[in-house]
């Protein structure tokens, strides 16, 4: 590949190596900022990137679900460049701009449920979750929030309180905000039934907080960091029944599942009931920072003027990029592509599983796909060591993967939806070879 060779020649002449940059990173950046792979990127295109030494990688991580439209999609880059020539910032609360309003209208129209919707824009997924909680509390005049085991909602203090996993996210950072409680997330693979999960909510009502003081339930349609476990339809329906019975709001945290990853724009479109509030971020703008809270208009209007917003919230650049992403999804039929890609990935992973006794499960909704590893195939003996060795070996061979799960024993795949079938097959072959190499 001439471009790759030219890049490598230029970088070698400049003496840039991953090792050199890692040394500088360790001296300049706090150790709390983790890094899955000791790789420094130089350039990227669609579902591939090249490091500073010129090595090519297939990207099955997608910036942790941020690149559903791929690296540097031409339509997104074009929209951002056009916006840069007009204005880059005003603070929407000072001087407004049409792209914010247009994007708010379009996302409200996409959100499930018949009630009228309104949309708030922010900068990060954690910020969206924080504001969803604020809005829920303002609407209900109640303090309590119930989240679920294994859930991940962010790294701010409120979202860490909501997150249902201690290491590494919560270790050493407490105390966390009060009036946050955790119920069981249903997980049939690990012996937690829908009935168990709903009963655990009822137990919270009896033992920890009366339902009349609960503002909201918050749940991921598919747990991201928790291991790609899907919230069963019966669980969501039961949770909504409890919510309606007690005047509690239901928040769908779609920071990772949103923007088409699961085969619909919002994963909660596949729920049997509509959430009251939805949080979204990550792939909304193809790599540019923006997040959103979309919800029932009467709920969203609960905070008074000045109660919501932020200096950079809903930046013109992010809005322009997000509008371009919506166009790309329509023109390239990426929702259909997400479903087809998910089928391809699950079939490929099941084929790998026939030769790898440690695989205990292959699962996924749309193109949000994972496989779980246990020692000797025992679901009760999570094998984080094998998971880590496979991820490292794959990277050595040119495939970037991420692990997840409460025990670090799940390999998750978040390849851009724009990746070709041939490239995805190439990545799956590298994964199979990596298992064979470390077995």
Short mmCIF file of C-alpha atoms in Angstrom, two decimals:
data_model
loop_
_atom_site.label_atom_id
_atom_site.label_comp_id
_atom_site.label_asym_id
_atom_site.label_seq_id
_atom_site.Cartn_x
_atom_site.Cartn_y
_atom_site.Cartn_z
CA UNK A 1 0.00 0.00 0.00
CA UNK A 2 1.84 3.15 -1.17
CA UNK A 3 0.24 5.47 1.39
CA UNK A 4 1.24 3.11 4.18
CA UNK A 5 4.83 2.90 2.91
CA UNK A 6 5.08 6.67 2.53
CA UNK A 7 3.77 7.17 6.03
CA UNK A 8 6.17 4.61 7.48
CA UNK A 9 9.16 6.17 5.71
CA UNK A 10 8.24 9.63 6.96
CA UNK A 11 7.73 8.49 10.54
CA UNK A 12 10.86 6.35 10.71
CA UNK A 13 12.88 9.32 9.46
CA UNK A 14 11.28 11.36 12.23
CA UNK A 15 12.21 8.69 14.79
CA UNK A 16 8.61 8.39 16.07
CA UNK A 17 7.94 4.99 17.63
CA UNK A 18 5.23 3.64 19.88
CA UNK A 19 7.82 2.94 22.58
CA UNK A 20 9.18 6.50 22.46
CA UNK A 21 5.73 7.98 22.73
CA UNK A 22 4.73 5.60 25.53
CA UNK A 23 7.74 6.78 27.51
CA UNK A 24 6.70 10.41 27.03
CA UNK A 25 3.10 9.50 27.90
CA UNK A 26 4.10 7.87 31.18
CA UNK A 27 6.08 10.96 32.15
CA UNK A 28 3.35 13.44 31.21
CA UNK A 29 -0.02 11.71 31.76
CA UNK A 30 -1.35 10.37 35.09
CA UNK A 31 -1.47 6.59 35.42
CA UNK A 32 -5.20 6.74 36.12
CA UNK A 33 -5.77 7.36 32.42
CA UNK A 34 -5.68 3.77 31.21
CA UNK A 35 -4.66 2.59 27.77
CA UNK A 36 -5.73 -0.76 26.36
CA UNK A 37 -2.95 -1.00 23.77
CA UNK A 38 0.52 0.58 23.65
CA UNK A 39 -0.18 1.97 20.20
CA UNK A 40 -0.16 5.54 18.89
CA UNK A 41 -2.30 6.24 15.85
CA UNK A 42 -1.03 8.31 12.92
CA UNK A 43 -3.98 8.21 10.53
CA UNK A 44 -7.24 6.33 10.02
CA UNK A 45 -9.85 5.56 7.39
CA UNK A 46 -13.18 3.78 7.89
CA UNK A 47 -12.43 0.62 9.93
CA UNK A 48 -8.63 0.69 9.61
CA UNK A 49 -5.85 2.78 11.09
CA UNK A 50 -2.08 3.00 10.91
CA UNK A 51 0.22 3.61 13.84
CA UNK A 52 3.21 5.93 14.01
CA UNK A 53 5.47 3.11 12.80
CA UNK A 54 3.30 2.50 9.73
CA UNK A 55 1.65 -0.72 10.91
CA UNK A 56 -1.94 -1.31 9.77
CA UNK A 57 -4.70 -2.34 12.18
CA UNK A 58 -8.30 -3.45 11.73
CA UNK A 59 -10.38 -1.56 14.28
CA UNK A 60 -12.89 -3.77 16.09
CA UNK A 61 -13.05 -1.29 19.02
CA UNK A 62 -14.43 1.75 17.19
CA UNK A 63 -13.21 4.17 19.86
CA UNK A 64 -15.51 2.32 22.32
CA UNK A 65 -18.62 2.54 20.11
CA UNK A 66 -17.93 6.08 18.88
CA UNK A 67 -17.20 5.29 15.24
CA UNK A 68 -20.34 3.62 13.89
CA UNK A 69 -19.83 5.63 10.69
CA UNK A 70 -16.11 4.80 10.65
CA UNK A 71 -13.01 6.90 11.01
CA UNK A 72 -13.14 10.22 9.15
CA UNK A 73 -16.32 9.60 7.14
CA UNK A 74 -16.08 12.03 4.19
CA UNK A 75 -19.62 13.38 4.72
CA UNK A 76 -18.98 14.08 8.39
CA UNK A 77 -15.62 15.72 7.71
CA UNK A 78 -17.18 17.85 4.96
CA UNK A 79 -19.94 19.04 7.29
CA UNK A 80 -17.45 19.94 10.02
CA UNK A 81 -15.20 21.83 7.62
CA UNK A 82 -18.17 23.82 6.35
CA UNK A 83 -19.22 24.69 9.91
CA UNK A 84 -15.68 25.76 10.81
CA UNK A 85 -15.89 28.50 8.18
CA UNK A 86 -19.09 29.90 9.70
CA UNK A 87 -18.69 29.92 13.51
CA UNK A 88 -17.30 27.53 16.09
CA UNK A 89 -18.83 28.70 19.37
CA UNK A 90 -21.32 31.12 20.86
CA UNK A 91 -22.64 29.15 23.86
CA UNK A 92 -26.19 28.20 22.88
CA UNK A 93 -27.57 29.90 25.99
CA UNK A 94 -26.11 33.23 24.82
CA UNK A 95 -26.66 33.21 21.04
CA UNK A 96 -28.49 30.24 19.54
CA UNK A 97 -27.92 28.51 16.19
CA UNK A 98 -30.18 26.51 13.91
CA UNK A 99 -28.18 23.23 13.78
CA UNK A 100 -28.89 22.70 17.50
CA UNK A 101 -32.64 23.11 16.93
CA UNK A 102 -32.68 20.95 13.80
CA UNK A 103 -30.79 18.15 15.52
CA UNK A 104 -33.11 18.39 18.54
CA UNK A 105 -36.12 18.04 16.26
CA UNK A 106 -34.70 15.07 14.40
CA UNK A 107 -33.70 13.10 17.50
CA UNK A 108 -37.05 13.79 19.16
CA UNK A 109 -38.77 12.39 16.06
CA UNK A 110 -36.63 9.22 16.26
CA UNK A 111 -37.25 8.55 19.96
CA UNK A 112 -39.78 5.80 20.74
CA UNK A 113 -43.18 6.58 22.29
CA UNK A 114 -46.17 8.63 21.19
CA UNK A 115 -45.73 11.53 23.64
CA UNK A 116 -44.20 14.80 22.35
CA UNK A 117 -40.44 14.96 22.94
CA UNK A 118 -37.78 17.60 23.56
CA UNK A 119 -33.98 17.33 23.36
CA UNK A 120 -31.11 18.77 25.40
CA UNK A 121 -27.52 18.69 24.15
CA UNK A 122 -24.38 18.36 26.24
CA UNK A 123 -20.79 17.25 25.65
CA UNK A 124 -20.22 13.78 27.14
CA UNK A 125 -22.17 10.65 27.98
CA UNK A 126 -21.64 11.11 31.72
CA UNK A 127 -22.91 14.67 31.44
CA UNK A 128 -26.04 13.40 29.69
CA UNK A 129 -26.67 10.88 32.47
CA UNK A 130 -26.12 13.54 35.14
CA UNK A 131 -28.67 15.79 33.47
CA UNK A 132 -31.18 12.98 33.00
CA UNK A 133 -31.06 12.46 36.77
CA UNK A 134 -31.44 16.21 37.37
CA UNK A 135 -34.45 16.35 35.07
CA UNK A 136 -36.04 13.29 36.67
CA UNK A 137 -35.60 14.76 40.13
CA UNK A 138 -36.98 18.13 39.05
CA UNK A 139 -40.04 16.50 37.48
CA UNK A 140 -40.86 14.09 40.30
CA UNK A 141 -39.60 16.22 43.22
CA UNK A 142 -37.97 13.03 44.51
CA UNK A 143 -34.30 12.24 45.25
CA UNK A 144 -33.88 8.48 44.78
CA UNK A 145 -32.43 6.68 41.76
CA UNK A 146 -32.30 2.92 41.26
CA UNK A 147 -29.61 1.53 38.96
CA UNK A 148 -28.55 -2.08 38.34
CA UNK A 149 -25.62 -4.39 39.01
CA UNK A 150 -23.07 -4.46 36.21
CA UNK A 151 -24.27 -1.16 34.76
CA UNK A 152 -21.85 1.53 33.65
CA UNK A 153 -22.95 5.16 33.51
CA UNK A 154 -19.78 7.28 33.58
CA UNK A 155 -16.85 8.55 35.64
CA UNK A 156 -18.28 11.69 37.29
CA UNK A 157 -19.28 11.42 40.95
CA UNK A 158 -23.01 10.96 40.30
CA UNK A 159 -22.46 8.53 37.44
CA UNK A 160 -19.90 6.57 39.47
CA UNK A 161 -22.55 6.27 42.16
CA UNK A 162 -24.89 4.82 39.53
CA UNK A 163 -22.25 2.48 38.07
CA UNK A 164 -22.56 -1.08 39.33
CA UNK A 165 -18.90 -2.09 39.19
CA UNK A 166 -16.23 -1.12 41.71
CA UNK A 167 -12.81 -1.85 40.14
CA UNK A 168 -11.38 0.10 38.45
CA UNK A 169 -13.98 2.85 38.20
CA UNK A 170 -15.01 3.49 41.82
CA UNK A 171 -11.92 2.39 43.72
CA UNK A 172 -10.64 5.14 46.00
CA UNK A 173 -13.11 7.82 44.88
CA UNK A 174 -15.88 7.62 47.48
CA UNK A 175 -18.03 8.72 49.16
CA UNK A 176 -20.54 8.85 46.33
CA UNK A 177 -23.82 10.78 46.16
CA UNK A 178 -26.57 9.45 48.38
CA UNK A 179 -30.01 8.14 47.48
CA UNK A 180 -28.59 5.83 44.79
CA UNK A 181 -29.46 2.14 45.05
CA UNK A 182 -28.66 -0.98 43.03
CA UNK A 183 -31.00 -3.82 42.12
CA UNK A 184 -30.09 -7.02 40.27
CA UNK A 185 -29.75 -6.95 36.50
CA UNK A 186 -31.32 -10.08 34.96
CA UNK A 187 -28.77 -12.48 33.54
CA UNK A 188 -30.04 -15.97 32.71
CA UNK A 189 -26.53 -17.14 31.81
CA UNK A 190 -25.42 -16.44 35.36
CA UNK A 191 -28.58 -17.55 37.12
CA UNK A 192 -30.40 -14.25 37.67
CA UNK A 193 -33.93 -14.50 36.29
CA UNK A 194 -36.26 -11.65 35.35
CA UNK A 195 -38.30 -12.53 38.41
CA UNK A 196 -35.18 -12.34 40.61
CA UNK A 197 -34.32 -8.92 39.24
CA UNK A 198 -37.80 -7.46 39.66
CA UNK A 199 -38.03 -8.95 43.15
CA UNK A 200 -34.76 -7.23 44.06
CA UNK A 201 -36.40 -3.91 43.18
CA UNK A 202 -39.30 -4.74 45.46
CA UNK A 203 -36.80 -5.57 48.21
CA UNK A 204 -35.24 -2.14 47.83
CA UNK A 205 -38.70 -0.65 48.32
CA UNK A 206 -39.04 -2.63 51.55
CA UNK A 207 -35.53 -2.30 52.94
CA UNK A 208 -33.85 0.83 51.59
CA UNK A 209 -36.14 3.46 50.07
CA UNK A 210 -39.91 3.76 49.75
CA UNK A 211 -41.07 4.00 46.12
CA UNK A 212 -42.62 7.42 46.81
CA UNK A 213 -39.08 8.82 47.12
CA UNK A 214 -37.70 7.24 43.93
CA UNK A 215 -37.37 9.58 40.95
CA UNK A 216 -36.14 7.12 38.32
CA UNK A 217 -34.91 3.72 37.28
CA UNK A 218 -31.89 3.89 34.96
CA UNK A 219 -30.97 0.89 32.82
CA UNK A 220 -28.86 0.15 29.75
CA UNK A 221 -30.76 -1.73 27.01
CA UNK A 222 -27.53 -3.69 26.56
CA UNK A 223 -24.92 -3.39 29.29
CA UNK A 224 -21.73 -2.00 27.79
CA UNK A 225 -18.84 -2.30 30.24
CA UNK A 226 -20.92 -4.90 32.09
CA UNK A 227 -20.49 -7.51 29.36
CA UNK A 228 -23.01 -6.91 26.54
CA UNK A 229 -25.93 -8.51 28.39
CA UNK A 230 -29.30 -7.48 26.97
CA UNK A 231 -32.15 -6.33 29.20
CA UNK A 232 -34.93 -8.89 28.51
CA UNK A 233 -38.25 -7.54 27.21
CA UNK A 234 -40.11 -9.04 30.16
CA UNK A 235 -37.79 -7.27 32.59
CA UNK A 236 -38.23 -3.89 30.90
CA UNK A 237 -42.01 -4.36 30.82
CA UNK A 238 -42.04 -5.32 34.49
CA UNK A 239 -39.84 -2.37 35.41
CA UNK A 240 -42.10 0.03 33.52
CA UNK A 241 -45.14 -1.44 35.28
CA UNK A 242 -43.51 -0.72 38.65
CA UNK A 243 -42.52 2.73 37.45
CA UNK A 244 -46.04 3.64 36.36
CA UNK A 245 -47.52 2.18 39.54
CA UNK A 246 -45.36 4.40 41.74
CA UNK A 247 -44.88 7.51 39.58
CA UNK A 248 -41.25 6.67 38.80
CA UNK A 249 -39.54 7.60 35.52
CA UNK A 250 -37.69 5.09 33.33
CA UNK A 251 -34.36 6.27 31.89
CA UNK A 252 -32.74 4.32 29.05
CA UNK A 253 -28.99 4.93 29.12
CA UNK A 254 -28.15 4.59 25.43
CA UNK A 255 -24.74 6.22 25.47
CA UNK A 256 -23.24 3.02 24.00
CA UNK A 257 -26.27 1.36 22.40
CA UNK A 258 -27.54 4.45 20.55
CA UNK A 259 -26.82 5.73 17.06
CA UNK A 260 -27.68 2.50 15.29
CA UNK A 261 -25.34 0.06 16.99
CA UNK A 262 -28.11 -2.45 17.81
CA UNK A 263 -29.96 -2.31 14.47
CA UNK A 264 -32.34 0.52 15.37
CA UNK A 265 -31.31 4.11 16.01
CA UNK A 266 -32.20 3.67 19.70
CA UNK A 267 -32.05 0.18 21.18
CA UNK A 268 -35.10 1.10 23.27
CA UNK A 269 -37.12 1.14 20.04
CA UNK A 270 -36.98 -2.66 20.45
CA UNK A 271 -38.45 -2.49 23.97
CA UNK A 272 -42.11 -3.39 24.54
CA UNK A 273 -42.54 -0.03 26.33
CA UNK A 274 -41.13 3.45 25.78
CA UNK A 275 -38.72 5.04 28.24
CA UNK A 276 -39.45 8.50 29.62
CA UNK A 277 -35.90 9.74 29.07
CA UNK A 278 -33.04 8.55 26.82
CA UNK A 279 -29.38 9.46 27.10
CA UNK A 280 -27.22 9.32 23.97
CA UNK A 281 -23.62 10.16 23.04
CA UNK A 282 -20.66 8.25 21.53
CA UNK A 283 -21.48 7.60 17.84
CA UNK A 284 -23.98 10.45 17.55
CA UNK A 285 -21.46 12.67 15.78
CA UNK A 286 -18.94 10.29 14.23
CA UNK A 287 -16.13 11.06 16.66
CA UNK A 288 -16.92 14.67 17.55
CA UNK A 289 -18.01 15.34 21.14
CA UNK A 290 -21.72 15.77 21.74
CA UNK A 291 -24.33 14.06 23.89
CA UNK A 292 -28.06 14.33 24.39
CA UNK A 293 -31.00 13.76 26.67
CA UNK A 294 -34.21 13.10 24.75
CA UNK A 295 -37.47 12.73 26.61
CA UNK A 296 -41.12 13.47 27.14
CA UNK A 297 -41.68 17.20 26.71
CA UNK A 298 -43.52 17.56 30.03
CA UNK A 299 -40.63 15.87 31.84
CA UNK A 300 -37.90 17.78 29.99
CA UNK A 301 -39.57 21.10 30.82
CA UNK A 302 -39.45 20.49 34.58
CA UNK A 303 -36.20 22.43 35.26
CA UNK A 304 -36.51 26.20 35.05
CA UNK A 305 -34.51 28.48 32.71
CA UNK A 306 -30.82 28.27 33.59
CA UNK A 307 -31.17 24.85 35.21
CA UNK A 308 -29.82 23.04 32.15
CA UNK A 309 -27.01 23.69 29.68
CA UNK A 310 -23.27 24.23 29.71
CA UNK A 311 -20.63 26.38 28.06
CA UNK A 312 -19.72 23.85 25.37
CA UNK A 313 -23.01 21.92 25.47
CA UNK A 314 -24.29 21.12 21.98
CA UNK A 315 -21.39 22.79 20.18
CA UNK A 316 -22.00 23.94 16.58
CA UNK A 317 -19.28 21.54 15.40
CA UNK A 318 -20.88 18.58 17.18
CA UNK A 319 -24.34 19.47 15.88
CA UNK A 320 -23.09 19.75 12.29
CA UNK A 321 -21.31 16.40 12.59
CA UNK A 322 -24.37 14.71 14.12
CA UNK A 323 -26.66 15.97 11.37
CA UNK A 324 -24.22 14.55 8.82
CA UNK A 325 -24.20 11.20 10.67
CA UNK A 326 -28.01 11.04 10.39
CA UNK A 327 -27.72 11.65 6.64
CA UNK A 328 -25.09 8.94 6.30
CA UNK A 329 -27.32 6.46 8.13
CA UNK A 330 -30.17 7.20 5.75
CA UNK A 331 -28.19 7.27 2.52
CA UNK A 332 -26.03 4.23 3.28
CA UNK A 333 -28.83 2.26 5.02
CA UNK A 334 -26.67 1.67 8.05
CA UNK A 335 -29.47 0.36 10.26
CA UNK A 336 -29.93 -2.55 7.86
CA UNK A 337 -26.15 -2.87 7.68
CA UNK A 338 -25.98 -3.05 11.49
CA UNK A 339 -28.33 -6.01 11.55
CA UNK A 340 -26.49 -7.81 8.74
CA UNK A 341 -23.12 -7.11 10.33
CA UNK A 342 -24.37 -8.53 13.62
CA UNK A 343 -25.38 -11.76 11.88
CA UNK A 344 -21.97 -11.99 10.21
CA UNK A 345 -20.14 -11.41 13.49
CA UNK A 346 -22.19 -13.90 15.49
CA UNK A 347 -21.77 -16.55 12.80
CA UNK A 348 -18.02 -15.97 12.74
CA UNK A 349 -17.70 -16.08 16.52
CA UNK A 350 -19.76 -19.27 16.73
CA UNK A 351 -17.42 -20.84 14.18
CA UNK A 352 -14.47 -19.85 16.36
CA UNK A 353 -16.25 -21.27 19.42
CA UNK A 354 -16.34 -24.76 17.88
CA UNK A 355 -12.54 -24.88 18.24
CA UNK A 356 -12.26 -22.98 21.54
CA UNK A 357 -13.67 -24.88 24.55
CA UNK A 358 -13.33 -21.77 26.73
CA UNK A 359 -16.15 -19.94 24.89
CA UNK A 360 -19.26 -20.13 27.06
CA UNK A 361 -21.47 -17.72 25.11
CA UNK A 362 -21.74 -15.73 21.88
CA UNK A 363 -24.34 -12.97 22.04
CA UNK A 364 -25.33 -9.62 20.67
CA UNK A 365 -28.09 -7.26 19.62
CA UNK A 366 -27.53 -5.91 16.13
CA UNK A 367 -23.82 -5.25 15.71
CA UNK A 368 -23.16 -5.00 19.45
CA UNK A 369 -21.60 -8.45 19.73
CA UNK A 370 -19.46 -10.29 22.29
CA UNK A 371 -18.14 -13.66 23.33
CA UNK A 372 -17.60 -14.74 26.94
CA UNK A 373 -14.78 -16.98 28.15
CA UNK A 374 -14.66 -19.37 31.11
CA UNK A 375 -12.01 -21.85 32.20
CA UNK A 376 -12.81 -25.11 30.48
CA UNK A 377 -16.06 -23.63 29.27
CA UNK A 378 -17.38 -23.21 32.83
CA UNK A 379 -19.56 -20.11 33.03
CA UNK A 380 -18.84 -19.91 36.76
CA UNK A 381 -15.07 -19.64 36.24
CA UNK A 382 -14.52 -16.43 34.23
CA UNK A 383 -11.21 -16.50 32.39
CA UNK A 384 -9.88 -12.95 32.36
CA UNK A 385 -6.33 -14.21 31.81
CA UNK A 386 -7.17 -15.93 28.52
CA UNK A 387 -9.23 -12.92 27.47
CA UNK A 388 -6.29 -10.60 28.02
CA UNK A 389 -3.86 -12.87 26.19
CA UNK A 390 -6.16 -13.14 23.17
CA UNK A 391 -6.68 -9.37 23.03
CA UNK A 392 -2.92 -8.75 23.18
CA UNK A 393 -2.13 -11.41 20.59
CA UNK A 394 -4.77 -10.02 18.23
CA UNK A 395 -3.25 -6.56 18.52
CA UNK A 396 0.16 -8.00 17.73
CA UNK A 397 -1.38 -9.47 14.58
CA UNK A 398 -3.10 -6.20 13.60
CA UNK A 399 -6.59 -6.45 15.13
CA UNK A 400 -7.67 -4.06 17.89
CA UNK A 401 -10.18 -5.50 20.37
CA UNK A 402 -11.50 -4.55 23.79
CA UNK A 403 -12.45 -6.66 26.78
CA UNK A 404 -15.27 -5.92 29.21
CA UNK A 405 -17.49 -7.57 31.81
CA UNK A 406 -17.57 -7.54 35.59
CA UNK A 407 -14.77 -10.14 35.57
CA UNK A 408 -12.91 -8.93 32.48
CA UNK A 409 -13.68 -12.14 30.59
CA UNK A 410 -15.74 -10.82 27.68
CA UNK A 411 -14.37 -9.81 24.27
CA UNK A 412 -16.60 -7.15 22.73
CA UNK A 413 -16.77 -6.11 19.10
CA UNK A 414 -17.74 -2.57 18.08
CA UNK A 415 -16.41 -2.47 14.53
CA UNK A 416 -17.69 0.46 12.44
CA UNK A 417 -20.94 -0.33 10.63
CA UNK A 418 -19.30 0.92 7.44
CA UNK A 419 -16.68 -1.86 7.46
CA UNK A 420 -16.81 -4.16 4.45
CA UNK A 421 -17.75 -7.82 4.81
CA UNK A 422 -14.26 -8.76 3.60
CA UNK A 423 -12.56 -6.63 6.24
CA UNK A 424 -14.76 -8.07 8.99
CA UNK A 425 -13.95 -11.60 7.81
CA UNK A 426 -10.25 -10.71 7.87
CA UNK A 427 -10.63 -9.50 11.45
CA UNK A 428 -12.45 -12.69 12.45
CA UNK A 429 -9.65 -14.79 10.92
CA UNK A 430 -7.09 -12.86 12.98
CA UNK A 431 -9.18 -13.49 16.09
CA UNK A 432 -9.34 -17.21 15.33
CA UNK A 433 -5.58 -17.31 14.76
CA UNK A 434 -5.03 -15.45 18.01
CA UNK A 435 -7.02 -18.03 19.97
CA UNK A 436 -5.01 -20.80 18.31
CA UNK A 437 -1.73 -19.05 19.12
CA UNK A 438 -2.41 -18.62 22.85
CA UNK A 439 -4.26 -21.90 23.48
#
